[in-house]
Short mmCIF file of C-alpha atoms in Angstrom, two decimals:
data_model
loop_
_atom_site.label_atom_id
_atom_site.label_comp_id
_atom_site.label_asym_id
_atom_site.label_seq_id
_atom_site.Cartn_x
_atom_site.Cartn_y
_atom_site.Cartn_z
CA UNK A 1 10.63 9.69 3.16
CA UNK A 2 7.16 11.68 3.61
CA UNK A 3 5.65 12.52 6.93
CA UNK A 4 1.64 12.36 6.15
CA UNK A 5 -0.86 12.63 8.41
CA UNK A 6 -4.67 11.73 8.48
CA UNK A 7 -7.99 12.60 10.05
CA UNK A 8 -9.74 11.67 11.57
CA UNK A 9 -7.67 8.34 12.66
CA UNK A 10 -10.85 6.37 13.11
CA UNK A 11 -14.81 6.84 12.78
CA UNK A 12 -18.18 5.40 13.28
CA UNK A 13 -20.49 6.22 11.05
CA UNK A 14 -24.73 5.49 10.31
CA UNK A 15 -25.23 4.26 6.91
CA UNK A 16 -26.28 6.96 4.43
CA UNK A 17 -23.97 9.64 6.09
CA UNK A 18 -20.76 10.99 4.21
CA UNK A 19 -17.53 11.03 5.71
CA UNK A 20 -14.36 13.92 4.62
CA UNK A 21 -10.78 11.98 5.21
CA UNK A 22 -8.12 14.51 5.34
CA UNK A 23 -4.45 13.91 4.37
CA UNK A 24 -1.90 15.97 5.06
CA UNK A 25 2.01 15.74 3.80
CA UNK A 26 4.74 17.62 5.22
CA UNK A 27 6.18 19.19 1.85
CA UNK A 28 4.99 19.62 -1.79
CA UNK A 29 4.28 16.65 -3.86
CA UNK A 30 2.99 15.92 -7.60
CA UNK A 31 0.43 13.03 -7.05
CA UNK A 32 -1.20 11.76 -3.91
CA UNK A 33 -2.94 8.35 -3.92
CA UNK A 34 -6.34 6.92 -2.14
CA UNK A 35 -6.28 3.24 -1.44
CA UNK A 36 -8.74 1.22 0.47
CA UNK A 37 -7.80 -1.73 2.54
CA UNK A 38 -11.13 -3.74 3.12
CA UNK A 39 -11.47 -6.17 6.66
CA UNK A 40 -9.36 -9.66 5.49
CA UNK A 41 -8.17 -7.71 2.03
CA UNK A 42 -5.56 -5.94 0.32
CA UNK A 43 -5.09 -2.39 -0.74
CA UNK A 44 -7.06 -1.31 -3.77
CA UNK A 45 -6.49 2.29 -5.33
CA UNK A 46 -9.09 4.00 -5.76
CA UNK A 47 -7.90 7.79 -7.06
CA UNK A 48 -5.22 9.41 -8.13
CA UNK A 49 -5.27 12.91 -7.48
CA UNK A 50 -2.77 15.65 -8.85
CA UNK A 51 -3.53 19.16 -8.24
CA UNK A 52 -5.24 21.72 -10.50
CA UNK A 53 -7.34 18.50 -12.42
CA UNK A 54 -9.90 16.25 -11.72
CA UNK A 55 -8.97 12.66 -9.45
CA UNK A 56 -8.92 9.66 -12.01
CA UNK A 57 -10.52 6.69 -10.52
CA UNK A 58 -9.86 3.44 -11.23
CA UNK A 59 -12.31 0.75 -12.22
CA UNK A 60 -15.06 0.38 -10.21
CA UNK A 61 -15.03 3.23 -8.59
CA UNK A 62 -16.68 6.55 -9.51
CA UNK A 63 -16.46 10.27 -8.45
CA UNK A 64 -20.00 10.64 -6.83
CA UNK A 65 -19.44 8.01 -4.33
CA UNK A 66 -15.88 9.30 -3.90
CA UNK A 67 -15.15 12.63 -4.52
CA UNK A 68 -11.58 13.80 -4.19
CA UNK A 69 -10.20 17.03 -4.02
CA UNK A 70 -6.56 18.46 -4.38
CA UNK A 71 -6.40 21.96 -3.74
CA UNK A 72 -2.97 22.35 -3.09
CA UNK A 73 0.91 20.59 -3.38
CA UNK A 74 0.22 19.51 0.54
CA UNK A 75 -3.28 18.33 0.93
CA UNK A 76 -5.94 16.31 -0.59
CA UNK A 77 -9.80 15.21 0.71
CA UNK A 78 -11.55 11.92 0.22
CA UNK A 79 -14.98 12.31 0.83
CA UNK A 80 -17.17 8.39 1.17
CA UNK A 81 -20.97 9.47 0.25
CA UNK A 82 -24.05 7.97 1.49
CA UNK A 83 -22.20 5.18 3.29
CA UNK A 84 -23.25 1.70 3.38
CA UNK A 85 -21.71 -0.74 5.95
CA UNK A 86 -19.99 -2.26 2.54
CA UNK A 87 -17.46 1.29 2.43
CA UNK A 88 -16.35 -0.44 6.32
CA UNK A 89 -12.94 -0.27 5.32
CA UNK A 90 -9.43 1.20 6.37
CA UNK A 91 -8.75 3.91 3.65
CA UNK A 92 -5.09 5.13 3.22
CA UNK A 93 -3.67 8.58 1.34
CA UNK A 94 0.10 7.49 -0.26
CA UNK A 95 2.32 10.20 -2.14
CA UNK A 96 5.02 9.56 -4.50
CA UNK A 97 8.52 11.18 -3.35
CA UNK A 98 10.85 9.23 -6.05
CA UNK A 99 10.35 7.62 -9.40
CA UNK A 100 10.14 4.00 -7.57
CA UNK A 101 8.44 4.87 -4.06
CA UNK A 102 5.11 5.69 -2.36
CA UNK A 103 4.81 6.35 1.15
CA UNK A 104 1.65 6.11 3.00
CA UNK A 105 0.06 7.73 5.56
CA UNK A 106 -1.46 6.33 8.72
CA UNK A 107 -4.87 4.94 7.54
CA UNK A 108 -8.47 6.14 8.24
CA UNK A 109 -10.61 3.17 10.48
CA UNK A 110 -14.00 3.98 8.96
CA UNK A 111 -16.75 1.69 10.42
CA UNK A 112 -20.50 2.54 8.77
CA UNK A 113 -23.14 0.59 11.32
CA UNK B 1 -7.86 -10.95 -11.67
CA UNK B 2 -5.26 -11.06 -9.25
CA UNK B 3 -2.33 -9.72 -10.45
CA UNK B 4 -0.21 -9.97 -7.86
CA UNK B 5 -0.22 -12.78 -5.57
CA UNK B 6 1.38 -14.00 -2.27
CA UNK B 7 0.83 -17.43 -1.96
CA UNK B 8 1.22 -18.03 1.67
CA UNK B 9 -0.68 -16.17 4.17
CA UNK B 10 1.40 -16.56 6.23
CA UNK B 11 5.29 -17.98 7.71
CA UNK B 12 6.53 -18.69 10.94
CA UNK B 13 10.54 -18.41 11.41
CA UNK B 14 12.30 -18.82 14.34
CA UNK B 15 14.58 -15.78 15.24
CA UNK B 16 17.76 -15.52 14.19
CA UNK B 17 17.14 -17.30 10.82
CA UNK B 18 16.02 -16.15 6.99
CA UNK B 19 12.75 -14.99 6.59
CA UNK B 20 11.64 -15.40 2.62
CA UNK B 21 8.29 -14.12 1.25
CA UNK B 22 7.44 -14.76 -2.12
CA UNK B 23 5.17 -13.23 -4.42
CA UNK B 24 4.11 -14.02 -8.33
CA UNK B 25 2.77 -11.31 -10.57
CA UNK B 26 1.22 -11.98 -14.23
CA UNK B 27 1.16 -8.48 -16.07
CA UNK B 28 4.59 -8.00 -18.20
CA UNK B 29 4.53 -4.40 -17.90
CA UNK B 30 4.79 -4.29 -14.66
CA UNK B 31 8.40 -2.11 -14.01
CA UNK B 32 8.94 -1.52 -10.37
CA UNK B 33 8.09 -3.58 -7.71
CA UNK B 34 8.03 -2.68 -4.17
CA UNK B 35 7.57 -4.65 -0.26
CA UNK B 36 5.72 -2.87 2.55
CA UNK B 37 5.59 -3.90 6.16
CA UNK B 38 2.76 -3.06 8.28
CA UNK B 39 1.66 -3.16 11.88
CA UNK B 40 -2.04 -3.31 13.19
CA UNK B 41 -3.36 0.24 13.03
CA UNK B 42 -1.25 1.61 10.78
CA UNK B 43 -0.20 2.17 7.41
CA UNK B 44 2.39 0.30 5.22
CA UNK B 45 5.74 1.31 5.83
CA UNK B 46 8.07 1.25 2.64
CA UNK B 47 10.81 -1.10 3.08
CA UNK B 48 12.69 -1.76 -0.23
CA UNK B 49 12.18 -1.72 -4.25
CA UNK B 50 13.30 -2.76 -7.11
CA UNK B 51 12.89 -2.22 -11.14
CA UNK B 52 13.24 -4.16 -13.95
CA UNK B 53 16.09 -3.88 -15.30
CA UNK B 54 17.54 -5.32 -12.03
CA UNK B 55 17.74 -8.78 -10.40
CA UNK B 56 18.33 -7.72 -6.77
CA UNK B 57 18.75 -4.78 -4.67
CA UNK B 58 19.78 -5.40 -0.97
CA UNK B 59 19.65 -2.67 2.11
CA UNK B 60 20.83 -3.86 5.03
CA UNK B 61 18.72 -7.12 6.69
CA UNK B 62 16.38 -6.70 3.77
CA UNK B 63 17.23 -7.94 0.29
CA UNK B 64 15.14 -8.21 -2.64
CA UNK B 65 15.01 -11.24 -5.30
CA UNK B 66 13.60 -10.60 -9.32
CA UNK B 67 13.10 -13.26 -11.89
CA UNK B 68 11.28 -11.62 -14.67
CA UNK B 69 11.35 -14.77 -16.79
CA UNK B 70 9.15 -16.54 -13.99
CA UNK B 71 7.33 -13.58 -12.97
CA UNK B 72 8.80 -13.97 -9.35
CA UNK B 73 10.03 -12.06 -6.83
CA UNK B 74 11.08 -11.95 -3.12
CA UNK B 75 11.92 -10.97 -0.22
CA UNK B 76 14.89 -12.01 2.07
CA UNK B 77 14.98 -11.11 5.72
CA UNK B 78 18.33 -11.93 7.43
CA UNK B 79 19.05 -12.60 10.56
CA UNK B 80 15.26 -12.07 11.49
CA UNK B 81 14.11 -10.41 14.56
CA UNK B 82 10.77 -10.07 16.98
CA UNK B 83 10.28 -6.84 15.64
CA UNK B 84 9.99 -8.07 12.21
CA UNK B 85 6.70 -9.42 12.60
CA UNK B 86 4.22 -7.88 10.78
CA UNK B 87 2.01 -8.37 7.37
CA UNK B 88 4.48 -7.81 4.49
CA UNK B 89 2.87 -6.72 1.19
CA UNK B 90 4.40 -6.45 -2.08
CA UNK B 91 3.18 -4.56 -4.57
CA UNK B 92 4.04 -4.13 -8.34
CA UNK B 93 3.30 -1.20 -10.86
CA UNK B 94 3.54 0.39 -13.63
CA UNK B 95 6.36 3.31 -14.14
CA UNK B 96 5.87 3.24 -9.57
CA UNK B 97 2.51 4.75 -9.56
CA UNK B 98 -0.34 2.73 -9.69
CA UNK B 99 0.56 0.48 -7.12
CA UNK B 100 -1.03 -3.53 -6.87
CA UNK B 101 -0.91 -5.04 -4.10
CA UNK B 102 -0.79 -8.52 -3.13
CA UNK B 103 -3.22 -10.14 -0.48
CA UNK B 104 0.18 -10.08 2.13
CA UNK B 105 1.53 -12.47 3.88
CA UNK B 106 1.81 -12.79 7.96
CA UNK B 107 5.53 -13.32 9.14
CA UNK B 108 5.93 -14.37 12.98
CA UNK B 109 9.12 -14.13 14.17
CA UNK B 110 9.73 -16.62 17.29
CA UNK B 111 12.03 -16.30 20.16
#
């Protein structure tokens, strides 16, 4: 398995203010995942992220409102911009450790009032 | 487009007994599929997978059903317990990285 970590754990943000999620794994990995688990929904993906290129997003969701970066084997950023209380959501980092599983770290609580 | 779906939102067992979540997915492609349990406040915990070219994988208490003709697969919890109750997810993708998740469905385990 993966030991990831996240920060902050939870947050409470005004609307038009940017939030940085952190996620941390305990050893080198290829790919690390965002996914966003909205109140009553499922998980969504919104990035991958692999380190030394760009995050690819997936549909509907674009790099200025998320920007991702991936600086090293260990540790990636999700940064929400200009929140709106719509981005109220729990957001989740996941990294791949075998060809057939992801593991996922704790969750972000992000609340935008 | 829902791609993967989980029917029931949720199933009420009594302890002791089988626990079996189902979930339906539409895209062919689809190679590895995967079921996550997870607890208020935190995130999904991996609990068991299984690709294509197999029909069931078992690990422990936990064994997992696939039917690729009818696009179906599930999950088997025997004997259940209290700490089984949870939201259970599954999720399919394509060569196990873009995961898709299914809406989940709520087990309760009763005494």
């Amino acid at each position: 398995s993966a030991v990831i970590s996240q920060k902050p754990s939870r947050d409470i943000c005004q609307r038009g203010t940017s939030l940085t999620i952190q996620c941390q794994v305990d050893s080198q990995v290829t790919m690390m995942f965002w996914y966003r688990q909205q109140p009553g929904q499922s998980l969504t993906l919104i990035a991958t992220a692999n380190q030394g290129s760009e995050a690819t997003y997936e549909s509907g969701f674009v790099i200025d409102k998320f920007p991702i970066s991936r600086p090293n084997l260990t540790f990636s950023t999700l940064t929400v911009s200009n929140m709106s209380p719509e981005d109220s959501s729990i957001y989740l980092c996941s990294v791949d450790r075998s060809t057939d599983t992801q593991y996922f770290g704790p969750g972000t609580r992000l609340t935008v009032l | 487009d829902q791609q993967v779906k989980q029917n029931s939102p949720s199933l009420s067992v009594q302890e002791g007994r089988i626990s079996i979540l189902n979930c339906d997915y539409t895209n062919s492609m689809f190679d590895y599929f995967l079921w996550y349990k997870k607890y208020p406040a935190e995130g999904p915990t991996f609990l068991i997978s299984i690709s294509s070219i197999k029909d069931k994988n078992e690990d422990g208490r936990f064994t997992v059903f696939l039917n690729k003709s009818a696009k179906h697969l599930s999950l088997h919890i025997v004997p259940s317990q209290p700490g089984d109750s949870a939201v259970y997810f599954c999720a399919a993708s394509v060569g196990a990285q873009k995961l898709v998740f299914g809406q989940g469905t709520r087990l309760t385990i009763n005494p």
